[in-house]
Coordinates of C-alpha atoms in Angstrom, one line a residue:
Chain A
X1 CA 40.0 49.3 69.7
X2 CA 38.5 51.4 67.0
X3 CA 35.3 50.5 65.3
X4 CA 36.0 50.4 61.6
X5 CA 33.4 49.6 58.9
X6 CA 34.1 48.9 55.2
X7 CA 31.5 48.6 52.5
X8 CA 30.7 46.8 50.5
X9 CA 32.2 43.5 51.7
X10 CA 32.7 42.3 48.1
X11 CA 32.4 43.8 44.7
X12 CA 32.4 42.4 41.1
X13 CA 33.4 45.0 38.5
X14 CA 33.8 44.7 34.8
X15 CA 37.2 45.4 33.4
X16 CA 37.4 49.0 32.3
X17 CA 34.7 50.2 34.7
X18 CA 35.5 52.6 37.6
X19 CA 34.5 51.8 41.2
X20 CA 34.7 53.1 44.7
X21 CA 34.2 51.8 48.2
X22 CA 34.0 53.2 51.7
X23 CA 35.8 53.1 55.0
X24 CA 34.0 54.5 58.1
X25 CA 35.7 55.2 61.4
X26 CA 35.3 57.1 64.7
X27 CA 36.0 60.8 64.1
X28 CA 37.1 61.4 67.7
X29 CA 40.8 61.0 68.5
X30 CA 41.6 60.6 64.8
X31 CA 45.3 60.8 63.8
X32 CA 45.7 59.2 60.4
X33 CA 44.1 56.7 58.0
X34 CA 45.9 54.0 56.2
X35 CA 44.8 52.1 53.0
X36 CA 46.3 48.8 52.1
X37 CA 45.9 46.4 49.2
X38 CA 46.1 42.7 49.8
X39 CA 46.4 40.4 46.9
X40 CA 45.9 36.7 47.3
X41 CA 49.0 34.7 48.3
X42 CA 50.9 38.0 48.9
X43 CA 51.5 40.4 51.8
X44 CA 49.4 43.5 52.5
X45 CA 50.9 46.5 50.7
X46 CA 50.5 50.1 51.8
X47 CA 48.7 52.4 49.3
X48 CA 48.2 55.6 51.2
X49 CA 48.5 57.4 54.5
X50 CA 46.2 60.4 54.9
X51 CA 45.8 62.8 57.8
X52 CA 44.1 66.1 56.9
X53 CA 40.4 66.6 56.4
X54 CA 39.8 67.0 52.7
X55 CA 43.0 65.3 51.8
X56 CA 43.2 63.5 48.5
X57 CA 45.9 61.1 47.5
X58 CA 46.5 59.5 44.1
X59 CA 48.7 56.5 42.9
X60 CA 48.2 55.8 39.2
X61 CA 44.5 54.9 38.7
X62 CA 43.8 54.6 42.4
X63 CA 42.9 57.6 44.5
X64 CA 41.5 58.3 48.0
X65 CA 39.7 61.0 49.8
X66 CA 39.4 61.7 53.5
X67 CA 36.7 63.3 55.7
X68 CA 37.8 63.4 59.2
X69 CA 34.9 65.4 60.6
X70 CA 32.4 62.8 59.6
X71 CA 34.7 59.8 59.8
X72 CA 35.0 58.4 56.3
X73 CA 37.3 57.8 53.5
X74 CA 36.6 56.7 49.8
X75 CA 38.9 54.7 47.6
X76 CA 38.4 55.1 43.9
X77 CA 39.7 52.9 41.1
X78 CA 39.4 54.3 37.6
X79 CA 39.3 52.0 34.6
X80 CA 39.6 48.8 36.6
X81 CA 42.1 46.1 35.4
X82 CA 42.3 42.5 36.4
X83 CA 45.5 43.2 38.4
X84 CA 43.4 45.5 40.7
X85 CA 41.6 42.3 42.0
X86 CA 42.5 42.2 45.8
X87 CA 41.1 43.0 49.2
X88 CA 41.4 46.6 50.1
X89 CA 41.8 47.3 53.8
X90 CA 41.6 50.6 55.7
X91 CA 43.0 51.2 59.1
X92 CA 42.6 54.4 61.2
X93 CA 45.3 55.3 63.5
X94 CA 44.5 57.0 66.7
X95 CA 42.8 56.5 70.1
X96 CA 46.2 56.6 71.9
X97 CA 47.1 53.1 71.0
X98 CA 50.0 51.8 69.0
X99 CA 49.4 49.7 65.9
X100 CA 46.5 49.7 63.5
X101 CA 42.9 48.6 63.7
X102 CA 41.9 47.2 60.4
X103 CA 38.5 46.9 58.8
X104 CA 37.3 43.6 57.3
X105 CA 38.2 44.9 53.9
X106 CA 36.4 45.2 50.6
X107 CA 37.1 42.2 48.3
X108 CA 37.3 43.4 44.7
X109 CA 37.1 41.1 41.8
X110 CA 37.6 42.5 38.3
X111 CA 35.9 40.4 35.6
X112 CA 37.5 40.5 32.1
Chain B
X1 CA 59.8 41.2 48.6
X2 CA 58.9 43.6 51.4
X3 CA 62.0 43.2 53.5
X4 CA 60.1 41.3 56.2
X5 CA 60.6 37.5 56.2
X6 CA 58.6 34.9 58.3
X7 CA 59.4 31.3 59.0
X8 CA 57.9 28.8 58.8
X9 CA 55.4 29.6 56.1
X10 CA 53.2 26.7 57.2
X11 CA 52.8 25.0 60.5
X12 CA 50.7 22.1 61.7
X13 CA 50.8 21.4 65.4
X14 CA 48.9 19.4 68.0
X15 CA 47.3 21.0 71.0
X16 CA 50.1 19.8 73.3
X17 CA 53.0 20.9 71.2
X18 CA 55.3 23.9 71.6
X19 CA 56.4 25.8 68.6
X20 CA 57.8 29.2 67.6
X21 CA 57.1 31.6 64.8
X22 CA 60.0 33.8 63.6
X23 CA 60.0 37.2 61.9
X24 CA 62.9 39.1 60.7
X25 CA 63.0 42.6 59.1
X26 CA 65.9 44.0 57.0
X27 CA 64.6 47.6 56.8
X28 CA 66.2 49.1 59.8
X29 CA 62.9 49.6 61.5
X30 CA 62.3 50.0 65.2
X31 CA 58.8 48.8 65.6
X32 CA 57.5 45.2 65.0
X33 CA 54.0 43.8 65.2
X34 CA 52.1 40.5 65.3
X35 CA 48.7 40.3 63.7
X36 CA 46.2 37.4 63.4
X37 CA 43.9 36.8 60.4
X38 CA 41.1 34.3 61.1
X39 CA 38.5 33.3 58.5
X40 CA 35.8 36.0 58.1
X41 CA 37.4 38.3 60.6
X42 CA 39.5 41.5 60.2
X43 CA 43.2 41.5 60.6
X44 CA 43.6 41.6 64.5
X45 CA 46.5 43.3 66.2
X46 CA 48.1 41.0 68.8
X47 CA 51.3 42.6 70.0
X48 CA 53.4 45.7 69.4
X49 CA 57.1 46.2 70.1
X50 CA 58.8 49.6 69.8
X51 CA 62.5 49.8 70.4
X52 CA 62.4 46.2 71.8
X53 CA 59.8 47.2 74.4
X54 CA 56.3 45.8 74.3
X55 CA 53.8 48.6 74.0
X56 CA 50.6 46.8 73.2
X57 CA 49.1 43.4 74.2
X58 CA 45.7 43.3 72.7
X59 CA 44.2 41.0 75.4
X60 CA 46.0 38.0 73.8
X61 CA 45.7 34.7 75.8
X62 CA 48.9 33.7 77.5
X63 CA 49.3 30.6 75.3
X64 CA 50.8 33.2 72.9
X65 CA 54.1 34.6 74.1
X66 CA 56.0 37.2 72.1
X67 CA 59.7 37.8 72.3
X68 CA 61.7 40.6 70.8
X69 CA 65.4 40.2 71.4
X70 CA 66.4 43.1 69.1
X71 CA 64.7 45.5 66.7
X72 CA 65.2 43.1 63.7
X73 CA 63.8 40.0 65.2
X74 CA 60.4 39.0 66.6
X75 CA 59.2 35.6 67.8
X76 CA 55.8 34.3 68.7
X77 CA 56.1 31.2 71.1
X78 CA 53.1 29.0 71.0
X79 CA 52.1 26.4 73.6
X80 CA 48.9 24.4 74.3
X81 CA 47.0 26.1 71.5
X82 CA 43.4 25.4 70.7
X83 CA 41.9 24.5 67.2
X84 CA 40.3 28.0 67.1
X85 CA 43.9 29.5 67.1
X86 CA 44.2 28.1 63.6
X87 CA 44.8 31.3 61.4
X88 CA 47.3 33.2 59.3
X89 CA 49.8 35.0 61.6
X90 CA 51.3 38.1 60.0
X91 CA 54.4 40.0 61.2
X92 CA 54.9 43.7 60.3
X93 CA 57.5 46.4 60.9
X94 CA 57.6 50.2 60.7
X95 CA 60.0 52.9 61.5
X96 CA 58.3 53.6 64.8
X97 CA 55.0 52.4 66.2
X98 CA 53.2 55.9 66.0
X99 CA 53.2 58.8 63.8
X100 CA 52.1 58.1 60.2
X101 CA 54.5 55.1 59.9
X102 CA 53.7 52.7 57.0
X103 CA 53.8 49.1 58.1
X104 CA 55.5 46.5 55.9
X105 CA 54.2 43.0 56.2
X106 CA 55.7 39.6 55.9
X107 CA 54.1 36.8 53.9
X108 CA 52.6 35.2 57.0
X109 CA 52.6 31.8 58.7
X110 CA 49.6 29.6 58.1
X111 CA 49.0 27.8 61.4
X112 CA 46.8 24.7 61.8
X113 CA 46.1 23.4 65.2
X114 CA 44.8 19.9 65.4

């Protein structure tokens, strides 16, 4: 079981503002990092899978970076919209085990 | 719709009941998973099946019994549960259980144990 920390636990952001949050994970035995978005009353939905140190992925207004040497990833949302309100989960893959170990998530609320 | 369905969506059961949760994926995947989401806790991996073989059992109590008859179906058999087992149970599938495979989640079963 990997130790995964996400911060902050919750975040209120004004519509139109940009924001970011962090996922920390053990840097040893690292294989990949997954980001998921989980909207209320829906299923978790995959955003990114990242593997290489310095990797950056982008999907619309959402982007993520990865530092495997120090064991962290940032998720950025530019120009937040109400539909971005969700819990954002990260899950490192590694340690020789099947399946993913999820963090507690960052609960993002966009205020109009 | 993610291609992963779960039934029932809600279940209330007594501690002496036996019930089963069902998951079905229509994505042609070979790996299936059970996760548990309790209040104020992270999503916890319970079981992993890859090509119908169980590859992970994350120290889950024996009152939870998984079954994977084929790559498309996954069951979680429940018996003599405790109130603290009340949670959201999510099923997921992926192409295989390792190697950058994105997992696709079902809508979950909300379980209440009285």
